[in-house]
Coordinates of C-alpha atoms in Angstrom, one line a residue:
M6 CA 103.7 143.2 92.9
S7 CA 105.2 144.1 96.2
E8 CA 103.6 142.6 99.3
K9 CA 103.6 143.5 102.9
V10 CA 104.4 140.6 105.3
S11 CA 103.0 140.5 108.8
V12 CA 104.5 138.1 111.4
K13 CA 102.5 136.5 114.2
V14 CA 104.3 134.7 117.0
N15 CA 102.5 132.2 119.1
I16 CA 103.9 129.6 121.6
G17 CA 107.3 129.8 120.0
T18 CA 105.7 129.5 116.5
A19 CA 106.6 131.9 113.8
S20 CA 104.4 132.1 110.8
T21 CA 104.3 134.6 107.9
E22 CA 101.1 135.6 106.2
P23 CA 101.3 137.7 103.0
T24 CA 98.9 140.7 103.1
P25 CA 98.3 141.9 99.5
T26 CA 98.3 145.7 98.9
E27 CA 95.7 145.3 96.2
P28 CA 92.5 143.2 96.3
K29 CA 92.6 139.9 94.5
S30 CA 90.6 139.2 91.4
A31 CA 87.0 138.3 92.0
E32 CA 87.3 135.2 89.7
P33 CA 86.4 132.1 91.5
A34 CA 89.2 129.6 92.2
P35 CA 89.1 126.5 90.0
K36 CA 87.5 123.6 91.6
K37 CA 89.8 120.7 92.4
K38 CA 88.8 117.3 90.9
F39 CA 88.0 114.8 93.6
K40 CA 90.5 112.0 93.3
L41 CA 90.9 108.9 95.5
N42 CA 94.4 108.1 96.6
A43 CA 95.9 104.6 97.2
I44 CA 95.0 104.6 100.9
Q45 CA 91.4 105.6 100.2
I46 CA 91.0 103.0 97.5
G47 CA 92.6 100.3 99.7
A48 CA 90.2 101.2 102.6
I49 CA 87.2 100.9 100.3
C50 CA 88.3 97.5 99.0
F51 CA 89.1 96.3 102.5
V52 CA 85.7 97.2 103.9
V53 CA 83.9 95.6 101.0
L54 CA 85.9 92.4 101.2
F55 CA 85.5 92.2 104.9
A56 CA 81.7 92.5 104.5
I57 CA 81.8 89.7 101.9
L58 CA 83.8 87.5 104.2
C59 CA 81.4 88.2 107.1
A60 CA 78.4 87.4 105.0
A61 CA 80.0 84.1 103.9
L62 CA 80.6 83.0 107.4
A63 CA 77.3 84.0 109.1
P64 CA 74.0 85.7 108.3
V65 CA 73.9 89.5 109.0
T66 CA 70.8 89.0 111.2
S67 CA 72.8 86.8 113.6
A68 CA 75.8 89.0 114.0
A69 CA 76.5 88.4 117.7
G70 CA 79.5 86.2 118.4
T71 CA 80.5 86.1 114.7
L72 CA 83.0 87.9 112.5
W73 CA 80.2 90.5 112.0
A74 CA 81.0 91.7 115.5
L75 CA 84.2 93.3 114.1
F76 CA 82.5 94.9 111.1
P77 CA 81.4 98.2 112.9
P78 CA 85.0 99.2 113.8
V79 CA 86.2 98.2 110.4
V80 CA 83.6 100.6 108.9
A81 CA 84.6 103.4 111.2
I82 CA 88.3 103.0 110.5
G83 CA 87.7 102.7 106.8
L84 CA 85.5 105.8 106.7
A85 CA 88.1 107.7 108.7
L86 CA 90.8 106.9 106.1
I87 CA 88.4 107.6 103.1
T88 CA 86.8 110.9 104.3
K89 CA 89.6 112.1 106.6
E90 CA 86.9 113.1 109.1
V91 CA 86.8 111.3 112.4
Y92 CA 83.5 112.4 114.1
S93 CA 81.1 111.2 111.4
S94 CA 83.2 108.0 110.8
L95 CA 82.9 107.0 114.4
L96 CA 79.3 107.9 114.6
I97 CA 78.4 105.9 111.5
G98 CA 80.4 102.9 112.8
T99 CA 78.6 103.1 116.1
L100 CA 75.2 103.2 114.2
V101 CA 76.2 100.2 112.1
G102 CA 77.0 98.3 115.4
A103 CA 73.7 99.3 116.9
A104 CA 71.8 98.1 113.8
L105 CA 73.6 94.8 113.8
A106 CA 72.9 94.2 117.5
A107 CA 69.3 95.1 117.0
K108 CA 68.9 93.0 113.9
F109 CA 67.9 96.2 112.0
S110 CA 64.9 97.0 114.1
P111 CA 64.7 100.8 114.1
A112 CA 63.5 101.2 117.7
A113 CA 65.9 98.7 119.1
T114 CA 68.7 100.3 117.1
M115 CA 68.1 103.6 118.8
D116 CA 67.9 101.9 122.1
Y117 CA 71.3 100.3 121.6
L118 CA 72.8 103.5 120.2
I119 CA 71.7 105.7 123.1
N120 CA 71.6 103.4 126.1
D121 CA 74.2 100.7 125.5
A122 CA 76.6 102.8 123.5
M123 CA 76.6 106.5 124.3
I124 CA 75.2 106.8 127.8
S125 CA 77.3 103.8 128.9
A126 CA 80.3 105.4 127.3
V127 CA 79.8 108.7 129.1
S128 CA 79.2 107.1 132.5
G129 CA 82.1 104.7 132.1
T130 CA 84.7 107.3 131.1
A131 CA 83.4 110.3 133.2
G132 CA 86.5 110.1 135.3
I133 CA 88.8 110.5 132.3
F134 CA 86.6 113.4 131.1
L135 CA 87.1 115.1 134.5
F136 CA 90.9 114.4 134.3
L137 CA 91.0 116.0 130.8
V138 CA 89.2 119.1 132.0
F139 CA 91.2 119.5 135.1
L140 CA 94.5 119.1 133.2
G141 CA 93.2 121.6 130.6
I142 CA 92.6 124.1 133.4
I143 CA 96.0 123.6 134.8
V144 CA 97.6 124.2 131.4
S145 CA 95.6 127.4 131.0
L146 CA 96.7 128.6 134.4
L147 CA 100.4 127.9 133.7
N148 CA 100.1 129.8 130.4
K149 CA 98.6 132.8 132.1
S150 CA 101.0 132.8 134.9
G151 CA 104.1 132.9 132.7
G152 CA 105.3 129.5 133.9
S153 CA 105.1 128.0 130.4
A154 CA 107.0 131.0 129.0
A155 CA 109.7 130.6 131.7
F156 CA 110.1 126.9 130.9
G157 CA 110.4 127.9 127.2
R158 CA 113.2 130.3 128.0
W159 CA 115.0 127.7 130.0
A160 CA 114.5 125.1 127.2
Q161 CA 115.9 127.5 124.6
S162 CA 119.1 127.9 126.6
H163 CA 119.5 124.2 127.5
I164 CA 117.9 122.3 124.6
K165 CA 119.6 123.8 121.6
T166 CA 118.8 121.3 118.8
R167 CA 115.7 119.5 117.3
V168 CA 117.3 116.2 118.2
G169 CA 117.7 117.4 121.8
A170 CA 114.0 118.5 121.9
M171 CA 112.8 115.1 120.6
L172 CA 115.0 113.2 123.0
A173 CA 113.8 115.4 125.9
T174 CA 110.2 114.6 125.0
F175 CA 111.1 110.9 124.9
A176 CA 112.9 111.1 128.3
L177 CA 109.9 112.8 129.9
G178 CA 107.6 110.2 128.5
V179 CA 109.7 107.4 129.9
L180 CA 109.8 109.1 133.3
I181 CA 106.0 109.3 133.5
F182 CA 105.3 105.6 133.4
I183 CA 102.4 105.3 135.9
D184 CA 99.5 105.7 133.4
D185 CA 99.2 106.2 129.7
Y186 CA 96.4 108.8 129.8
F187 CA 98.4 110.8 132.3
N188 CA 101.6 110.4 130.3
C189 CA 100.0 111.6 127.0
L190 CA 98.5 114.8 128.4
T191 CA 101.3 115.8 130.8
V192 CA 104.1 115.3 128.3
G193 CA 102.1 117.2 125.6
A194 CA 101.4 120.1 127.9
V195 CA 105.0 120.4 129.1
M196 CA 106.8 119.8 125.8
K197 CA 104.7 121.8 123.3
P198 CA 106.6 125.1 123.9
V199 CA 109.9 123.3 123.5
T200 CA 109.0 121.4 120.3
D201 CA 107.4 124.5 118.8
T202 CA 110.6 126.5 119.4
H203 CA 112.6 123.9 117.5
K204 CA 110.0 123.6 114.7
I205 CA 108.9 120.1 115.3
S206 CA 105.5 119.3 113.8
R207 CA 102.6 118.5 116.0
A208 CA 102.3 115.1 114.2
K209 CA 105.8 114.3 115.3
L210 CA 105.2 115.4 118.8
A211 CA 102.0 113.3 118.9
Y212 CA 104.0 110.3 117.7
L213 CA 106.7 110.8 120.4
I214 CA 104.0 111.0 123.0
D215 CA 102.2 107.9 121.8
A216 CA 105.4 105.9 121.4
T217 CA 106.3 106.5 125.1
A218 CA 102.8 106.1 126.5
A219 CA 101.4 102.6 126.2
P220 CA 104.8 101.0 125.3
I221 CA 106.5 102.3 128.5
C222 CA 103.5 101.5 130.7
M223 CA 103.5 97.9 129.3
I224 CA 107.1 97.4 130.6
A225 CA 106.8 99.3 133.9
P226 CA 106.0 96.9 136.8
I227 CA 104.5 99.9 138.8
S228 CA 101.8 101.1 136.4
S229 CA 98.1 100.9 135.8
W230 CA 98.9 98.5 132.9
A231 CA 100.8 96.1 135.1
A232 CA 97.8 96.0 137.4
A233 CA 95.4 95.3 134.4
V234 CA 97.6 92.5 133.2
S235 CA 97.9 91.0 136.7
G236 CA 94.1 91.0 136.9
A237 CA 93.7 89.4 133.5
V238 CA 96.1 86.6 134.4
G239 CA 94.1 85.8 137.6
D240 CA 94.4 82.1 138.5
N241 CA 95.3 81.0 134.9
A242 CA 99.0 80.7 135.6
A243 CA 99.4 78.0 138.2
G244 CA 102.0 78.9 140.8
I245 CA 102.9 82.4 139.3
S246 CA 101.3 85.6 140.5
G247 CA 100.0 88.0 137.8
I248 CA 102.6 90.7 138.6
K249 CA 105.5 88.1 138.5
L250 CA 104.3 86.9 135.1
F251 CA 104.1 90.5 133.9
C252 CA 107.8 91.1 134.9
M253 CA 108.9 87.8 133.3
A254 CA 107.2 88.8 130.1
I255 CA 109.0 92.2 129.8
P256 CA 112.2 91.0 128.0
Y257 CA 110.2 89.4 125.3
N258 CA 107.8 92.3 124.8
F259 CA 109.5 93.2 121.5
Y260 CA 107.0 95.8 120.2
S261 CA 107.2 97.9 123.4
L262 CA 111.0 97.7 123.7
L263 CA 111.7 98.2 120.0
S264 CA 109.3 101.2 119.9
L265 CA 111.7 102.9 122.4
V266 CA 114.7 101.9 120.3
F267 CA 113.0 103.1 117.2
V268 CA 112.2 106.6 118.6
I269 CA 115.8 107.1 119.7
A270 CA 117.2 105.9 116.4
I271 CA 115.0 108.1 114.1
S272 CA 115.7 111.1 116.4
K273 CA 119.4 110.7 116.2
M274 CA 119.3 109.9 112.4
Q275 CA 117.1 112.9 111.8
F276 CA 115.2 110.7 109.3
D277 CA 111.5 110.6 108.6
Y278 CA 109.4 108.8 106.0
G279 CA 105.8 108.4 104.9
P280 CA 103.3 111.3 105.6
M281 CA 105.5 112.4 108.6
R282 CA 108.1 113.6 106.2
R283 CA 105.8 116.2 104.7
H284 CA 104.7 117.4 108.1
E285 CA 108.2 117.8 109.4
W286 CA 109.3 119.6 106.2
N287 CA 106.5 122.1 106.5
A288 CA 107.3 122.7 110.2
L289 CA 111.0 123.2 109.6
N290 CA 110.8 125.3 106.4
R291 CA 107.4 127.0 106.6
G292 CA 106.7 127.3 110.3
D293 CA 103.5 125.3 109.7
F294 CA 103.1 122.8 112.5
F295 CA 99.8 121.3 111.2
T296 CA 100.1 120.9 107.4
E297 CA 96.4 120.0 106.9
G298 CA 93.1 119.4 108.7
E299 CA 91.9 121.1 111.9
R300 CA 94.4 123.4 113.5
A301 CA 94.5 124.1 117.3
E302 CA 93.7 127.7 118.1
T303 CA 96.9 129.5 119.1
V304 CA 97.0 130.3 122.8
E305 CA 99.0 133.3 123.9
V306 CA 101.7 132.4 126.3
K307 CA 102.3 135.4 128.5
A308 CA 105.7 136.4 129.5
N309 CA 106.1 137.5 133.1
E310 CA 109.3 138.9 134.6
K311 CA 108.4 137.4 138.0
S312 CA 107.8 133.9 136.6
R313 CA 110.4 131.1 137.0
I314 CA 110.8 127.6 135.7
M315 CA 109.7 126.3 139.1
D316 CA 106.3 127.9 138.4
L317 CA 105.7 125.2 135.8
V318 CA 107.8 122.3 137.3
L319 CA 106.4 122.4 140.8
P320 CA 102.7 122.1 139.7
V321 CA 103.7 119.2 137.4
I322 CA 105.6 117.4 140.2
V323 CA 102.6 117.9 142.5
L324 CA 100.3 116.5 139.8
I325 CA 102.5 113.4 139.3
F326 CA 102.8 112.8 143.1
C327 CA 99.1 113.3 143.7
C328 CA 98.0 111.0 140.9
A329 CA 100.4 108.3 142.1
A330 CA 99.2 108.7 145.7
A331 CA 95.5 108.7 144.5
M332 CA 96.1 105.4 142.6
L333 CA 97.5 103.8 145.8
Y334 CA 94.6 105.2 147.8
V335 CA 91.9 103.9 145.5
G336 CA 93.6 100.5 145.5
G337 CA 93.5 100.4 149.3
F338 CA 97.1 101.0 150.2
F339 CA 96.3 103.4 153.1
S340 CA 93.8 100.9 154.5
G341 CA 96.5 98.2 155.0
V342 CA 96.7 96.6 151.5
D343 CA 100.3 95.9 150.3
F344 CA 101.8 98.1 147.6
I345 CA 101.6 95.6 144.8
T346 CA 98.0 94.6 145.5
A347 CA 97.0 98.3 145.8
F348 CA 98.3 98.9 142.3
S349 CA 96.6 95.7 141.0
D350 CA 93.2 96.8 142.4
T351 CA 93.3 100.5 141.6
D352 CA 91.0 102.2 139.1
A353 CA 92.7 104.9 137.1
T354 CA 89.4 106.5 136.0
V355 CA 88.8 107.3 139.7
A356 CA 92.3 107.9 140.8
L357 CA 93.4 110.4 138.1
P358 CA 90.6 112.9 138.8
W359 CA 91.4 112.7 142.5
G360 CA 95.0 113.6 141.9
A361 CA 94.2 116.2 139.2
I362 CA 91.8 118.2 141.4
I363 CA 94.2 118.3 144.3
A364 CA 96.9 119.5 142.0
L365 CA 94.6 122.1 140.5
V366 CA 93.7 123.5 143.9
F367 CA 97.4 123.6 144.8
T368 CA 98.3 125.3 141.5
I369 CA 95.7 128.1 142.0
I370 CA 96.8 128.8 145.6
Y371 CA 100.5 128.7 144.6
L372 CA 100.1 131.1 141.6
L373 CA 97.9 133.5 143.7
A374 CA 100.4 133.4 146.5
R375 CA 103.2 134.2 144.0
K376 CA 101.0 137.0 142.6
L377 CA 101.5 135.7 139.1
I378 CA 97.7 135.8 138.3
S379 CA 94.6 137.4 139.8
F380 CA 91.7 135.5 141.2
K381 CA 89.6 136.5 138.2
E382 CA 92.2 135.2 135.7
A383 CA 92.2 131.9 137.6
M384 CA 88.5 131.5 137.3
T385 CA 88.4 132.3 133.6
S386 CA 90.8 129.4 133.1
I387 CA 88.1 127.0 134.1
P388 CA 85.9 127.4 131.0
E389 CA 89.0 127.8 128.9
G390 CA 90.4 124.4 130.0
F391 CA 87.0 122.8 129.4
I392 CA 86.8 124.3 125.9
A393 CA 90.3 123.1 125.0
M394 CA 89.3 119.5 125.7
I395 CA 86.0 119.4 123.9
A396 CA 87.4 117.7 120.8
P397 CA 89.1 114.8 122.5
I398 CA 86.1 114.3 124.8
I399 CA 83.8 114.0 121.8
I400 CA 86.1 111.5 120.0
L401 CA 86.6 109.5 123.2
T402 CA 82.9 109.3 123.7
L403 CA 82.2 108.0 120.2
A404 CA 85.2 105.6 120.3
T405 CA 84.1 104.2 123.6
S406 CA 80.5 103.9 122.4
L407 CA 81.7 101.8 119.4
K408 CA 83.9 99.7 121.7
N409 CA 80.9 99.0 124.1
L410 CA 78.8 97.7 121.2
T411 CA 81.6 95.6 119.7
T412 CA 83.0 93.9 122.9
G413 CA 79.8 93.7 125.0
E414 CA 79.2 90.1 125.9
E415 CA 75.4 90.6 125.6
I416 CA 75.6 92.7 122.5
L417 CA 77.9 91.8 119.6
N418 CA 80.3 89.8 121.7
A419 CA 83.5 90.1 119.7
K420 CA 85.3 88.6 122.7
G421 CA 83.4 85.3 122.4
F422 CA 84.1 85.1 118.6
V423 CA 87.8 85.7 119.1
A424 CA 88.1 83.2 122.0
G425 CA 86.5 80.5 119.9
A426 CA 88.6 81.3 116.8
M427 CA 91.9 81.3 118.8
S428 CA 91.1 78.0 120.6
G429 CA 90.4 76.4 117.2
V430 CA 93.7 77.3 115.7
A431 CA 96.0 77.1 118.7
G432 CA 96.9 73.4 118.7
G433 CA 99.9 72.0 117.0
L434 CA 101.6 75.3 116.0
E435 CA 104.4 75.1 118.6
S436 CA 107.2 77.5 117.8
M437 CA 105.3 79.6 115.4
L438 CA 102.5 80.2 117.9
P439 CA 103.9 83.4 119.5
A440 CA 104.2 85.1 116.1
I441 CA 100.6 84.1 115.3
I442 CA 99.4 85.3 118.8
F443 CA 101.1 88.6 118.1
L444 CA 99.2 89.0 114.8
V445 CA 95.8 88.1 116.3
A446 CA 96.4 90.5 119.2
V447 CA 97.3 93.3 116.7
F448 CA 94.1 92.8 114.7
I449 CA 91.8 92.6 117.7
A450 CA 93.3 95.7 119.3
F451 CA 93.3 97.6 116.0
A452 CA 89.6 96.7 115.3
T453 CA 88.3 97.3 118.8
G454 CA 90.6 100.1 119.9
T455 CA 91.4 98.5 123.3
S456 CA 94.6 96.8 124.4
W457 CA 93.3 96.0 127.8
G458 CA 90.3 94.2 126.3
T459 CA 92.6 92.4 123.9
F460 CA 94.9 90.9 126.5
G461 CA 91.9 90.3 128.7
I462 CA 90.6 88.0 125.9
L463 CA 93.8 86.3 124.9
I464 CA 95.9 85.8 128.1
P465 CA 93.5 83.1 129.5
I466 CA 93.6 81.4 126.1
V467 CA 97.4 81.5 125.9
C468 CA 97.7 80.2 129.5
N469 CA 95.4 77.3 128.7
V470 CA 97.2 76.5 125.4
F471 CA 100.7 76.2 127.0
Q472 CA 99.6 75.3 130.6
D473 CA 103.1 74.7 132.0
P474 CA 104.6 78.0 133.2
S475 CA 108.1 76.4 133.0
N476 CA 107.8 76.1 129.3
P477 CA 109.7 79.0 127.6
L478 CA 106.9 79.3 125.0
F479 CA 104.5 80.1 127.9
I480 CA 106.3 83.4 128.7
I481 CA 107.0 84.2 125.0
G482 CA 103.3 83.6 124.2
V483 CA 102.1 85.9 127.0
S484 CA 104.6 88.5 125.8
A485 CA 103.4 88.2 122.2
C486 CA 99.8 88.8 123.4
L487 CA 100.8 92.0 125.4
A488 CA 103.1 93.3 122.5
G489 CA 100.3 92.7 119.9
A490 CA 97.8 94.5 122.1
V491 CA 100.0 97.5 122.4
C492 CA 100.8 97.5 118.7
G493 CA 97.1 97.3 117.6
D494 CA 96.2 100.0 120.2
H495 CA 99.1 102.2 118.8
C496 CA 97.8 101.9 115.2
S497 CA 94.1 102.2 115.8
P498 CA 92.3 105.5 115.2
I499 CA 89.6 104.6 117.7
S500 CA 92.1 103.8 120.5
D501 CA 91.7 106.0 123.6
T502 CA 95.5 106.3 123.9
T503 CA 95.8 107.4 120.3
I504 CA 93.1 110.0 121.0
M505 CA 94.8 111.2 124.1
S506 CA 98.1 111.6 122.3
S507 CA 96.4 113.7 119.7
A508 CA 94.9 115.8 122.5
G509 CA 98.2 116.2 124.3
A510 CA 100.0 117.4 121.2
E511 CA 97.0 119.5 120.0
C512 CA 97.3 117.6 116.7
N513 CA 94.6 116.8 114.2
H514 CA 93.6 113.2 115.2
L515 CA 93.7 111.8 111.7
N516 CA 97.0 113.5 110.9
H517 CA 98.4 111.7 114.0
V518 CA 97.0 108.3 112.9
N519 CA 98.3 108.7 109.3
T520 CA 101.8 109.8 110.2
Q521 CA 102.2 107.3 113.0
L522 CA 101.0 104.3 111.1
P523 CA 104.1 103.7 108.9
Y524 CA 106.4 103.9 111.9
A525 CA 104.2 101.6 114.0
L526 CA 103.9 99.1 111.1
T527 CA 107.7 99.1 110.7
V528 CA 108.2 98.2 114.4
A529 CA 105.4 95.6 114.1
G530 CA 107.1 93.9 111.1
V531 CA 110.4 93.6 113.0
S532 CA 108.5 92.4 116.1
F533 CA 106.7 89.7 114.1
V534 CA 110.1 88.4 112.8
S535 CA 111.5 88.6 116.3
F536 CA 108.7 86.5 117.7
I537 CA 109.4 83.8 115.1
I538 CA 113.1 83.8 116.0
A539 CA 112.2 83.8 119.8
G540 CA 109.8 80.9 119.2
F541 CA 112.7 78.7 117.9
L542 CA 115.6 80.0 120.0
K543 CA 113.6 80.3 123.3
N544 CA 116.4 82.4 124.7
V545 CA 116.0 86.1 125.4
W546 CA 119.7 86.8 125.5
F547 CA 119.9 86.0 121.8
S548 CA 116.5 87.0 120.7
L549 CA 116.4 90.6 122.1
P550 CA 119.8 91.7 120.7
I551 CA 118.8 90.2 117.3
A552 CA 115.5 92.2 117.4
I553 CA 117.4 95.4 118.2
L554 CA 119.9 94.9 115.4
L555 CA 117.0 94.1 113.0
T556 CA 115.3 97.4 114.0
L557 CA 118.5 99.5 113.5
G558 CA 119.4 97.6 110.3
T559 CA 115.9 98.2 108.8
L560 CA 116.1 102.0 109.5
L561 CA 119.6 102.2 108.0
V562 CA 118.4 100.5 104.8
M563 CA 115.3 102.7 104.6
K564 CA 117.4 105.8 105.1
G565 CA 119.8 104.7 102.4
T566 CA 116.9 104.2 99.9
I567 CA 113.9 106.4 100.9
G568 CA 116.2 109.1 102.2
K569 CA 117.7 109.6 98.8
K570 CA 114.4 110.3 97.0
E571 CA 113.4 113.7 95.7
F572 CA 111.3 114.7 98.7
D573 CA 114.5 115.0 100.8
P574 CA 113.9 117.7 103.4
D575 CA 117.7 118.5 103.4
K576 CA 117.5 119.3 99.7
A577 CA 114.3 121.2 100.1
S578 CA 115.7 123.4 102.8
K579 CA 118.7 124.2 100.6
G580 CA 116.5 125.2 97.7
L581 CA 117.4 122.2 95.6
L582 CA 113.9 121.2 94.8
S583 CA 111.7 122.7 92.0
Q584 CA 108.5 124.6 92.9
E585 CA 106.5 121.9 91.1
T586 CA 108.0 119.3 93.5
L587 CA 107.3 121.5 96.6
D588 CA 103.7 121.9 95.5
R589 CA 103.3 118.2 95.0
M590 CA 104.6 117.6 98.5
N591 CA 101.7 119.6 99.8
D592 CA 99.0 118.5 97.4

């Protein structure tokens, strides 16, 4: 039967949809049998075993300050992997946390759920919500004005390969090192047209954004993360300021540094594995950037003969400058406080909306003056920008609600439990302690979804264990704590940075989590071995090169083994795979 094919082009994306000339048969499609895959079975087993362990250590009616405090996020993460649906998973996890905190009293459970979890989450993250909305409006304005299309035309003529597009995304992520939220959303907004043009999946874009958000902020002395670490150190490191200790810890922060090496390596090797491989194959060969799950609505990017690349670049530069200036202002720099102290005392949830609204007003005035949009079009961008950010706002609200219940000192008090557990096992481990600290930090950050909360808990413990700042293990231990916090945050589906990366790439959140996890775990494994080596060598000039060589060697071995299997995208693109194999890739 001959078929007509209609082609729709959106944001550099070409997709073909067959339109049958005759109606299809009315017979219902056969129902698919529900089957659990290995990940789902593993998630069920882990949740059940974790519950049994919790019950063995403490009664469920006395959950506060015990291992039960980490059970709600375990439930949420497990359900997300089992159901592949994030909203209900986070909500159920939050409800479990409220029930544990209330000792299963129905009225008290609702009180914890509404007041301590959700209302507290909305009030505590209102500034980030505003920043999300303002950025969504700016993106809508740039699309309507033709600025995005002009940047796309420039990118097509200057960035000619998929490798170039991935490395350009990486480079922009490295340049925007001030704050991870700002990094995620800005890089996504700017680079989506470029990666779409070169048929890079949204899952891969989300990974590139996430891998250059928290990791780069954790090794940048002038960033909101450096300020948070400095505050967490406080008076614990005798004779060393918080910002100085942060800088001393950078060379040993293996996870952050190796994540950057990993991104460059897989981009240059053009090699993918795990679920990411299927997403990349579909993007490259079928023009399908999403593969499965929710798909972002296509937004028409208008071409305008009058638009230039500066119509996108200038608003972005103004946004970066205004956000940086706002962070200094909130920290007191313009009131006489020195530069470092201003960054240490700033509050990104207040500063980012400051910078974004100034940049938004500038963008509207600039585009109106350039006569690229009308006033009516500018005003219609306001609700459009809000609507575009509804999904990440909902996920962020639920994730923060869960985090509030888990880490609250007067609620489940996971911080108290972890501090006690770490103090009990810290003594006598000597050279192996940095590697153990790394694993503990990974688990806490993964379960709670907060890297700041993780190093806030562990840094004072690490400082008390080693005490002497001149001891090399003191610096390595602090680095292990910071690296583990970033790693766990990177892997966690309830992490705000992970959520922001999904939002920036307009990628289904669970797709981002599933495709990123194998990559993050690979770097985590190499980092763990590197911390063992560093604990014994106590010399960064040997430890760091060895860590980099281990990362590259691991990738080369994996490419030589996994890369030769039947799901090879190169073979698929050349028609060397059977239809049965292709169907199995997308089952």
